[in-house]
Coordinates of C-alpha atoms and ligand atoms in Angstrom, one line a residue:
M15 CA 113.0 98.8 83.4
S16 CA 113.6 95.1 83.8
F17 CA 117.1 93.6 83.7
K18 CA 116.4 92.0 80.3
E19 CA 115.2 95.3 78.9
E20 CA 118.3 97.1 80.1
I21 CA 120.4 94.5 78.3
K22 CA 118.3 94.7 75.1
R23 CA 118.7 98.4 74.8
R24 CA 122.5 98.4 74.9
R25 CA 124.7 98.7 71.9
T26 CA 128.4 98.4 72.5
F27 CA 130.5 98.9 69.5
G28 CA 133.8 100.2 68.1
I29 CA 134.6 102.4 65.1
I30 CA 137.5 101.2 63.1
S31 CA 139.4 102.8 60.3
H32 CA 142.7 103.6 58.8
P33 CA 144.0 106.9 60.3
D34 CA 142.5 110.0 58.8
A35 CA 139.4 108.3 57.3
G36 CA 137.2 110.2 59.8
K37 CA 136.7 108.0 62.9
T38 CA 137.1 110.9 65.3
T39 CA 134.8 113.1 63.3
L40 CA 132.2 110.5 63.0
T41 CA 132.4 109.7 66.8
E42 CA 131.9 113.3 67.5
K43 CA 128.8 113.6 65.3
L44 CA 127.3 110.5 66.9
L45 CA 127.9 112.1 70.3
L46 CA 126.2 115.3 69.1
F47 CA 123.1 113.3 68.1
G48 CA 123.1 111.7 71.5
G49 CA 123.3 115.1 73.1
A50 CA 126.4 113.9 74.9
I51 CA 128.3 116.9 73.7
Q52 CA 127.1 120.3 72.7
E53 CA 129.5 121.3 70.0
A54 CA 131.8 120.0 67.4
G55 CA 135.5 119.9 68.4
A56 CA 134.7 118.5 71.9
V57 CA 136.1 115.1 71.1
K58 CA 139.9 115.5 70.8
S59 CA 141.5 113.3 68.3
N60 CA 143.4 110.6 70.1
K61 CA 145.8 110.0 67.2
I62 CA 149.4 110.3 67.7
K63 CA 150.3 113.1 65.3
K64 CA 152.7 112.4 62.6
G65 CA 156.3 112.9 63.6
A66 CA 155.5 112.4 67.3
T67 CA 158.0 109.6 67.6
S68 CA 160.3 111.4 70.0
D69 CA 157.9 113.9 71.3
F70 CA 157.1 112.4 74.7
M71 CA 155.0 115.2 75.9
E72 CA 152.8 114.5 72.9
I73 CA 152.6 110.8 73.7
E74 CA 151.7 111.6 77.3
R75 CA 149.1 114.1 76.3
Q76 CA 147.6 111.6 73.9
R77 CA 147.5 109.0 76.6
G78 CA 145.6 111.4 78.8
I79 CA 143.1 112.0 76.0
S80 CA 142.8 108.4 75.2
V81 CA 141.7 107.6 78.8
A82 CA 139.0 110.2 78.5
T83 CA 137.8 108.9 75.2
S84 CA 138.3 105.1 75.9
V85 CA 134.6 104.6 76.3
M86 CA 132.0 107.1 75.4
G87 CA 128.5 106.3 76.5
F88 CA 125.3 108.1 75.5
E89 CA 121.6 107.7 75.3
Y90 CA 119.8 107.9 71.9
K91 CA 116.2 107.1 71.3
N92 CA 116.1 105.1 74.6
K93 CA 119.1 103.0 73.6
K94 CA 122.2 103.1 75.7
I95 CA 125.1 103.3 73.3
N96 CA 128.7 102.6 74.3
I97 CA 131.4 103.5 71.8
L98 CA 134.8 101.9 72.6
D99 CA 137.6 103.9 71.2
T100 CA 140.1 102.1 69.0
P101 CA 143.5 103.7 68.4
G102 CA 144.0 104.2 64.7
H103 CA 147.7 104.5 64.8
Q104 CA 149.2 101.2 63.7
D105 CA 151.8 101.1 66.4
F106 CA 148.9 100.7 68.8
A107 CA 147.1 98.0 66.7
E108 CA 147.3 95.4 69.5
D109 CA 145.3 97.8 71.7
T110 CA 142.7 97.9 69.1
Y111 CA 142.6 94.1 68.6
R112 CA 142.0 93.7 72.3
T113 CA 139.3 96.3 72.4
L114 CA 137.5 94.4 69.6
T115 CA 137.1 91.5 72.1
A116 CA 134.7 93.8 74.1
V117 CA 132.5 95.1 71.3
D118 CA 129.4 93.5 70.0
S119 CA 129.6 95.1 66.5
V120 CA 131.8 97.5 64.6
I121 CA 131.4 100.4 62.1
V122 CA 134.2 100.6 59.6
V123 CA 134.9 104.0 58.2
I124 CA 136.3 104.2 54.7
D125 CA 137.6 107.3 52.9
V126 CA 135.8 107.6 49.6
A127 CA 138.9 108.7 47.8
K128 CA 141.4 106.3 49.4
G129 CA 139.2 103.2 49.5
V130 CA 140.3 100.3 51.6
E131 CA 143.7 101.0 53.3
P132 CA 146.0 98.6 55.0
Q133 CA 144.9 99.3 58.6
T134 CA 141.3 98.8 57.6
E135 CA 142.2 95.4 56.2
K136 CA 143.9 94.3 59.4
L137 CA 141.2 95.5 61.7
V138 CA 138.4 94.0 59.6
E139 CA 140.3 90.7 59.6
V140 CA 140.4 90.7 63.4
S141 CA 136.7 91.5 63.6
R142 CA 136.0 88.7 61.2
M143 CA 137.8 86.2 63.4
R144 CA 135.0 86.7 65.8
N145 CA 132.3 87.1 63.2
I146 CA 131.5 90.5 64.6
P147 CA 128.7 92.2 62.6
I148 CA 130.1 95.0 60.5
I149 CA 128.5 98.1 59.1
V150 CA 130.5 100.1 56.5
F151 CA 130.4 103.9 56.4
I152 CA 131.9 105.5 53.3
N153 CA 133.0 108.9 54.4
K154 CA 133.9 112.2 52.7
I155 CA 131.5 112.0 49.8
D156 CA 131.6 115.8 49.8
R157 CA 135.0 115.3 48.1
E158 CA 135.9 113.8 44.8
G159 CA 136.4 110.0 45.2
K160 CA 135.9 106.6 43.7
D161 CA 132.8 105.5 42.0
G162 CA 130.3 103.8 44.4
F163 CA 130.2 100.4 42.6
E164 CA 134.0 100.4 42.2
L165 CA 134.4 101.0 45.9
L166 CA 132.0 98.3 46.9
D167 CA 133.9 95.8 44.7
E168 CA 137.1 96.9 46.3
I169 CA 135.6 96.4 49.8
E170 CA 134.3 92.9 48.9
Q171 CA 137.7 91.9 47.5
K172 CA 140.1 93.4 50.0
L173 CA 138.0 92.9 53.1
G174 CA 136.5 89.6 52.1
I175 CA 133.0 90.6 53.2
K176 CA 129.8 90.7 51.3
V177 CA 128.1 94.1 51.2
R178 CA 124.7 95.5 50.7
P179 CA 124.3 99.3 50.2
L180 CA 121.5 100.7 52.4
S181 CA 122.0 104.2 51.2
W182 CA 123.3 105.6 47.9
P183 CA 125.0 108.9 47.1
I184 CA 123.5 111.3 44.6
G185 CA 126.5 112.7 42.9
I186 CA 129.8 113.0 44.7
G187 CA 132.3 115.8 45.5
Q188 CA 131.3 119.1 43.8
D189 CA 128.2 117.4 42.4
L190 CA 126.9 115.9 45.6
K191 CA 123.2 116.5 45.8
G192 CA 122.2 114.2 48.6
V193 CA 121.9 110.6 49.8
Y194 CA 119.0 108.3 49.1
N195 CA 118.2 106.1 52.1
I196 CA 117.4 102.7 50.6
W197 CA 116.6 101.3 54.0
H198 CA 113.9 103.8 55.0
Q199 CA 113.1 105.0 51.5
N200 CA 113.7 108.7 52.0
L201 CA 115.9 111.4 50.6
N202 CA 118.3 113.6 52.4
L203 CA 119.4 116.7 50.4
F204 CA 122.9 118.1 50.9
S205 CA 122.8 121.8 51.5
G206 CA 126.4 122.3 52.4
T207 CA 125.4 124.2 55.4
S208 CA 124.0 121.4 57.5
K209 CA 127.2 121.1 59.6
Q210 CA 125.6 121.4 62.9
H211 CA 121.9 121.0 62.6
I212 CA 120.1 117.9 61.7
E213 CA 118.3 117.9 58.4
E214 CA 114.7 116.6 58.0
S215 CA 114.5 113.8 55.5
I216 CA 112.1 113.9 52.6
E217 CA 110.1 110.7 52.2
I218 CA 110.2 109.3 48.7
K219 CA 108.8 105.8 48.8
D220 CA 109.0 105.3 45.1
V221 CA 112.0 106.6 43.2
N222 CA 109.7 107.1 40.1
D223 CA 107.9 109.8 42.0
P224 CA 108.2 113.0 39.9
Q225 CA 108.9 114.9 43.1
L226 CA 112.4 113.4 42.9
D227 CA 113.0 115.3 39.5
T228 CA 111.8 118.5 41.1
L229 CA 114.1 118.1 44.0
I230 CA 117.4 117.1 42.4
G231 CA 116.8 117.7 38.7
S232 CA 115.8 115.1 36.0
D233 CA 119.3 114.1 35.1
A234 CA 120.4 113.3 38.6
A235 CA 117.0 111.7 39.3
D236 CA 117.4 109.4 36.2
D237 CA 121.0 108.5 37.2
L238 CA 119.8 107.6 40.7
R239 CA 117.0 105.4 39.4
E240 CA 119.4 103.6 37.2
E241 CA 121.9 103.1 39.9
L242 CA 119.4 101.9 42.4
E243 CA 118.1 99.4 39.9
L244 CA 121.7 98.2 39.5
V245 CA 122.1 98.0 43.3
D246 CA 119.0 95.9 43.5
G247 CA 120.1 93.7 40.7
V248 CA 123.7 93.1 41.9
Y249 CA 123.4 92.9 45.6
P250 CA 121.3 90.5 47.7
E251 CA 118.4 91.6 49.7
F252 CA 119.4 92.8 53.1
K253 CA 118.5 90.5 55.9
I254 CA 119.3 91.4 59.5
E255 CA 120.0 87.8 60.4
D256 CA 122.8 87.6 57.8
Y257 CA 124.3 90.8 59.1
L258 CA 124.1 89.5 62.7
K259 CA 125.9 86.4 61.7
G260 CA 128.6 88.5 60.2
E261 CA 127.8 87.3 56.7
I262 CA 126.7 90.6 55.1
S263 CA 127.6 94.2 55.8
P264 CA 125.3 97.0 55.1
V265 CA 126.9 100.1 53.6
F266 CA 126.1 103.7 54.2
F267 CA 127.5 106.8 52.4
G268 CA 127.9 110.2 54.0
S269 CA 130.2 113.0 55.1
A270 CA 130.9 113.0 58.8
L271 CA 132.4 116.4 58.7
N272 CA 129.2 117.8 57.2
N273 CA 127.1 115.7 59.5
F274 CA 125.6 114.3 56.4
G275 CA 124.3 110.7 56.2
V276 CA 125.3 110.2 59.9
H277 CA 121.7 110.3 61.1
E278 CA 120.7 107.5 58.7
L279 CA 123.7 105.5 59.9
L280 CA 122.8 106.0 63.6
D281 CA 119.1 105.2 63.1
A282 CA 119.9 102.0 61.2
F283 CA 122.6 101.1 63.7
I284 CA 120.3 101.2 66.7
E285 CA 117.7 99.2 64.8
I286 CA 119.9 96.4 63.5
A287 CA 123.1 96.3 65.6
P288 CA 123.1 93.6 68.2
S289 CA 122.6 94.0 71.9
P290 CA 125.2 92.3 74.1
L291 CA 126.0 88.9 72.8
P292 CA 126.8 85.6 74.6
K293 CA 130.5 85.1 75.1
V294 CA 132.4 81.9 75.0
S295 CA 134.6 80.9 78.0
E296 CA 136.9 78.0 78.2
T297 CA 134.2 75.9 79.8
R298 CA 130.9 77.2 78.5
E299 CA 129.0 80.0 76.7
V300 CA 127.9 82.7 79.0
N301 CA 124.6 84.5 78.3
P302 CA 124.2 88.2 79.2
T303 CA 120.8 87.5 80.9
E304 CA 122.3 85.1 83.5
D305 CA 121.9 86.5 87.0
K306 CA 125.4 86.1 88.1
F307 CA 127.9 88.7 87.2
T308 CA 130.9 87.9 84.9
G309 CA 133.2 90.2 83.1
F310 CA 136.7 90.4 81.7
V311 CA 139.5 93.0 81.5
F312 CA 140.3 94.1 77.9
K313 CA 142.3 97.2 78.6
I314 CA 144.5 98.6 81.4
H315 CA 145.4 102.2 81.6
A316 CA 148.2 103.3 83.9
N317 CA 147.8 106.5 85.8
M318 CA 150.1 109.1 84.4
D319 CA 151.0 110.6 87.7
P320 CA 154.1 108.7 89.0
K321 CA 153.1 109.5 92.6
H322 CA 149.9 107.4 92.3
R323 CA 150.8 104.4 90.3
D324 CA 147.4 103.0 90.3
R325 CA 145.8 101.8 87.1
L326 CA 142.4 101.7 85.6
A327 CA 141.3 98.3 84.4
F328 CA 138.5 98.4 81.8
V329 CA 136.0 95.6 82.3
K330 CA 133.4 94.5 79.9
I331 CA 130.4 93.1 81.7
V332 CA 129.3 89.9 80.0
S333 CA 126.5 88.8 82.3
G334 CA 124.6 89.7 85.4
L335 CA 124.4 93.0 87.3
F336 CA 127.7 94.5 88.4
E337 CA 127.4 96.0 91.8
R338 CA 129.7 98.4 93.7
N339 CA 131.3 97.0 96.9
K340 CA 130.3 93.5 96.2
N341 CA 132.9 90.7 96.4
Y342 CA 134.0 89.3 93.1
L343 CA 136.4 86.5 92.3
H344 CA 139.5 87.3 90.3
V345 CA 139.7 83.9 88.8
R346 CA 143.4 83.8 87.8
N347 CA 144.8 84.6 91.2
G348 CA 141.9 83.2 93.3
K349 CA 141.5 86.5 95.2
N350 CA 138.2 88.1 96.2
L351 CA 138.1 91.7 95.3
K352 CA 135.6 94.4 95.8
F353 CA 135.5 97.8 94.2
S354 CA 134.4 100.9 96.1
S355 CA 134.6 103.3 93.2
P356 CA 133.8 101.7 89.9
T357 CA 133.7 104.2 87.1
A358 CA 131.2 104.5 84.3
F359 CA 131.7 106.5 81.2
M360 CA 129.1 108.9 79.9
A361 CA 130.2 111.1 77.0
S362 CA 133.8 111.8 77.8
K363 CA 133.1 112.1 81.6
K364 CA 133.7 109.6 84.2
S365 CA 131.5 109.0 87.3
I366 CA 131.2 106.5 90.1
V367 CA 128.4 104.1 89.6
D368 CA 126.6 101.7 92.0
E369 CA 125.7 99.2 89.3
A370 CA 126.2 98.4 85.6
Y371 CA 124.6 96.1 83.1
P372 CA 125.9 93.6 80.5
G373 CA 127.3 95.5 77.6
D374 CA 128.5 98.3 79.8
I375 CA 132.2 99.0 80.6
V376 CA 133.3 99.8 84.1
G377 CA 136.7 101.2 85.0
L378 CA 138.1 99.5 88.1
H379 CA 141.0 101.0 90.1
D380 CA 143.8 98.5 90.3
T381 CA 147.0 98.4 92.2
G382 CA 148.6 95.7 90.0
N383 CA 146.2 92.8 90.3
F384 CA 145.0 92.7 86.8
K385 CA 146.4 91.9 83.5
I386 CA 144.7 91.9 80.1
G387 CA 142.3 89.1 79.7
D388 CA 141.6 88.5 83.4
T389 CA 138.1 87.2 84.3
L390 CA 135.9 88.3 87.2
T391 CA 133.0 86.2 88.4
E392 CA 130.8 85.7 91.5
G393 CA 132.7 82.5 92.3
E394 CA 132.7 80.4 89.2
E395 CA 136.1 79.2 88.1
M396 CA 136.0 80.2 84.4
F397 CA 138.1 82.1 81.9
F398 CA 136.8 84.0 79.0
K399 CA 138.7 83.3 75.8
G400 CA 140.6 86.4 74.8
I401 CA 142.1 87.6 71.6
P402 CA 145.4 86.0 70.9
S403 CA 148.7 87.9 70.8
F404 CA 149.9 88.4 67.3
S405 CA 153.5 88.1 66.2
P406 CA 155.3 91.4 66.8
E407 CA 156.9 93.1 63.9
H408 CA 159.9 94.5 65.8
F409 CA 162.2 92.8 68.2
R410 CA 164.9 94.2 70.5
Y411 CA 166.9 93.0 73.4
I412 CA 166.2 95.0 76.5
N413 CA 169.2 95.7 78.8
N414 CA 169.3 97.2 82.3
A415 CA 171.1 100.5 82.0
D416 CA 171.2 101.1 85.8
P417 CA 172.3 98.0 87.8
M418 CA 171.1 99.6 91.0
K419 CA 167.5 99.6 89.8
S420 CA 167.1 96.1 88.4
K421 CA 164.2 95.4 90.7
Q422 CA 162.3 98.4 89.5
L423 CA 163.2 97.6 85.9
Y424 CA 161.7 94.1 86.1
K425 CA 158.7 95.2 88.0
G426 CA 158.1 97.9 85.3
I427 CA 158.6 95.5 82.4
D428 CA 156.2 93.1 84.1
Q429 CA 153.5 95.6 84.6
L430 CA 153.9 97.2 81.2
M431 CA 153.5 93.7 79.6
D432 CA 150.4 93.1 81.7
E433 CA 149.0 96.3 80.3
G434 CA 149.7 94.9 76.9
V435 CA 152.1 97.6 75.8
A436 CA 154.4 95.0 74.2
Q437 CA 155.3 91.3 74.4
L438 CA 158.2 89.8 76.3
F439 CA 160.2 86.8 75.2
T440 CA 162.9 85.1 77.3
L441 CA 165.5 83.4 75.3
Q442 CA 166.0 79.8 76.4
I443 CA 169.7 79.7 75.7
N444 CA 170.7 82.5 78.0
G445 CA 167.7 84.0 79.7
R446 CA 168.1 87.4 78.0
K447 CA 164.9 89.3 77.5
V448 CA 163.6 90.4 74.1
I449 CA 160.8 92.9 73.7
G450 CA 158.5 92.5 70.7
T451 CA 156.3 95.3 69.5
V452 CA 153.9 96.1 66.7
G453 CA 155.4 99.5 66.1
A454 CA 158.8 101.2 66.7
L455 CA 157.1 103.9 68.7
Q456 CA 156.5 101.5 71.6
Y457 CA 160.2 101.2 72.4
E458 CA 160.3 104.9 73.2
V459 CA 157.1 104.7 75.2
I460 CA 158.5 101.8 77.2
Q461 CA 161.8 103.5 77.9
Y462 CA 160.1 106.7 78.8
R463 CA 157.6 105.1 81.1
L464 CA 160.2 102.9 82.8
E465 CA 162.1 105.9 83.7
H466 CA 159.3 108.2 84.7
E467 CA 157.0 105.7 86.4
Y468 CA 159.4 103.1 87.8
G469 CA 162.7 105.0 88.1
A470 CA 164.5 102.4 86.0
K471 CA 166.7 102.8 82.9
C472 CA 166.9 100.6 80.0
S473 CA 168.8 100.4 76.7
Y474 CA 168.0 98.4 73.6
E475 CA 170.0 96.2 71.3
N476 CA 169.0 95.0 68.0
F477 CA 167.7 91.4 67.9
P478 CA 167.4 90.1 64.4
A479 CA 164.0 88.4 64.2
Y480 CA 161.5 88.4 61.5
K481 CA 158.5 86.7 63.2
A482 CA 157.6 85.1 66.5
C483 CA 155.9 81.7 65.9
W484 CA 154.0 79.7 68.5
I485 CA 154.7 76.0 68.1
E486 CA 152.2 73.2 68.0
T487 CA 152.9 69.5 67.3
D488 CA 152.0 66.0 68.3
N489 CA 155.2 64.6 67.0
Q490 CA 157.6 64.5 70.0
E491 CA 160.4 63.2 67.9
Q492 CA 160.3 66.2 65.5
L493 CA 159.9 68.5 68.4
T494 CA 163.0 67.2 70.2
E495 CA 165.0 67.5 67.0
F496 CA 163.6 71.0 66.3
K497 CA 164.6 72.1 69.8
R498 CA 168.1 70.7 69.4
L499 CA 168.7 72.4 66.0
K500 CA 167.0 75.7 66.8
H501 CA 167.9 76.2 70.4
R502 CA 169.4 79.6 69.7
S503 CA 166.1 80.9 68.4
L504 CA 163.8 79.5 71.0
A505 CA 162.2 81.6 73.7
D506 CA 159.3 81.4 76.2
D507 CA 156.6 84.0 76.0
K508 CA 155.2 85.5 79.2
E509 CA 152.8 82.6 79.7
G510 CA 155.6 80.1 79.3
R511 CA 154.6 79.0 75.8
L512 CA 157.3 77.9 73.4
V513 CA 158.1 80.5 70.7
F514 CA 160.4 80.2 67.7
L515 CA 161.9 83.6 66.8
A516 CA 162.7 83.1 63.1
D517 CA 165.3 85.4 61.8
S518 CA 164.0 85.6 58.3
A519 CA 161.2 84.4 56.0
F520 CA 163.7 82.1 54.4
T521 CA 164.7 80.5 57.6
L522 CA 161.1 80.0 58.6
Q523 CA 160.3 78.4 55.3
M524 CA 163.3 76.0 55.5
T525 CA 162.3 75.1 59.1
Q526 CA 158.7 74.5 58.1
E527 CA 159.9 72.2 55.3
K528 CA 162.3 70.3 57.6
F529 CA 159.6 69.8 60.3
P530 CA 156.4 69.1 58.4
D531 CA 154.6 67.9 61.6
I532 CA 155.2 71.1 63.4
K533 CA 152.8 74.0 63.0
F534 CA 154.2 77.5 63.2
H535 CA 151.5 79.9 64.3
F536 CA 151.8 83.7 64.0
K537 CA 149.4 84.1 66.9
S538 CA 149.4 82.8 70.4
E539 CA 146.1 81.0 70.3
Y540 CA 145.1 78.7 67.4
Ligands
G4P20 P1 140.6 109.7 62.1 O1 140.1 109.9 63.5 O2 140.0 108.6 61.4 O3 142.1 109.7 62.0 O4 140.1 111.0 61.2 P2 139.6 112.4 61.6 O5 138.2 112.3 62.1 O6 140.5 113.1 62.5 O7 139.6 113.1 60.2 C1 140.7 113.2 59.4 C2 140.6 114.4 58.6 O8 139.5 114.3 57.6 C3 140.3 115.7 59.3 O9 140.9 116.8 58.7 C4 138.8 115.8 59.2 O10 138.3 117.1 59.3 C5 138.6 115.3 57.8 N1 137.2 114.8 57.5 C6 136.5 113.9 58.3 N2 135.3 113.7 57.7 C7 135.3 114.4 56.6 C8 134.3 114.5 55.6 O11 133.2 114.0 55.6 N3 134.6 115.3 54.5 C9 135.8 116.0 54.4 N4 136.0 116.8 53.4 N5 136.8 115.9 55.4 C10 136.5 115.1 56.4 P3 142.3 117.4 59.1 O12 142.5 118.6 58.3 O13 143.3 116.3 59.1 O14 142.1 117.7 60.6 P4 141.3 118.9 61.3 O15 142.4 120.0 61.3 O16 140.1 119.2 60.4 O17 141.0 118.4 62.6

């Protein structure tokens, strides 16, 4: 197969959802279709179970699982599919945001009864920042839930996306009879026993075909006809180009647990979802078909064994062929590196590969060279634009609890920040360090890991901040005055950018009013 064909057949995507909507179950069913696993239950949920806040063994166990399921590759109908795992737990949302820089499309899973939940909203918002094509899968239709039209309205309103159903449920919950596939015009009947095997679809090109009445009964058939007419009347025609531009999202209905509607989803997915897309760097757009290799690090996973503190850096290949033992330039630090054992991910297994194509993810062993967002090239000085850091929600001073181990502590903090576990701010007034996180759980993870991986001890102290704002202005006069007045709340982030740590929404508002020429951004790139 030619290089171009290899690229064209790749589909690299992420499944995003609010916890419990069914992401793990759907992932597992997709892997079953791809023959990547043989039985249900093989993909372990990577979610941090409720109440795990102080259960470190659980956190460690979950970290182990999440390495195994970070990337799941499989072949289906001659397509090479890479699913990138996105932690659903909101305390790990930053991880998910970063993973979204490495996907070419996403599938959003929505629980039919719960509708659009907060985590779904956030993740879709981040996907939309990059115009990533989105497919919606409405899950759990074997349970009572919201009416289809109501749900579609909610999705459009809360997620700010335009939708177009490509399948439609016949009944719901107890009354679920099947799903009509609008895209391929066929019918899939729900037997309730199809948990493991794949049902044959029945072709019904015209919904007025009396065969439909025989199959699902006249009442259900009439309801379906009416609803499909409404669907056609209300929603625009589905055009792949609009979906690829991120302007319209096709919607599928199903039940992942019952393996129902998943086949339709997967078949449509491989047909319409994009193969690896060009990526913008700070100097130019890089096309996957270029012959020179480029890639970037979107995730770093530390080895859990403290005796071998090496890490695995996950690199998304943007262009060119990646080859084992070839020299590549690590652009940020100007070093040439070669990798003797790059890892590829098939199903939930890892194996060493000699080469990999754009769209693929390789895991590179790292002894501390990489941080999130780093670019690798064949020599070109270029940086891929990453996803910005978002303002943390929680802030705490971090103190050294064992003065004999300060070197270890600072090294540990440094590396954990490179991994993207949390954000570090250094106060300008006294040099004290403040750790900002998305969720409270991170503080425990950091403390635990500093102790177990670096032999350092830390303690925390409350730091009253509401938001971190990155500052932008052309007005030097206002900036000087702002710095003078707010010097107690100013800090540098890890890249040395100026950050205002506002202690309350009120303070922030007052400051904004006082300095109209200063922009206060809740993210590090704007
Ligand atoms: P997540 O990764 O998005 O957090 O969700 P996950 O797949 O773990 O699913 C959450 C719960 O919802 C699981 O039940 C799962 O079995 C159930 N579920 C998933 N898809 C469907 C569906 O189509 N219909 C129904 N009725 N349930 C579904 P659980 O009891 O929390 O976990 P488990 O003990 O079954 O693993």
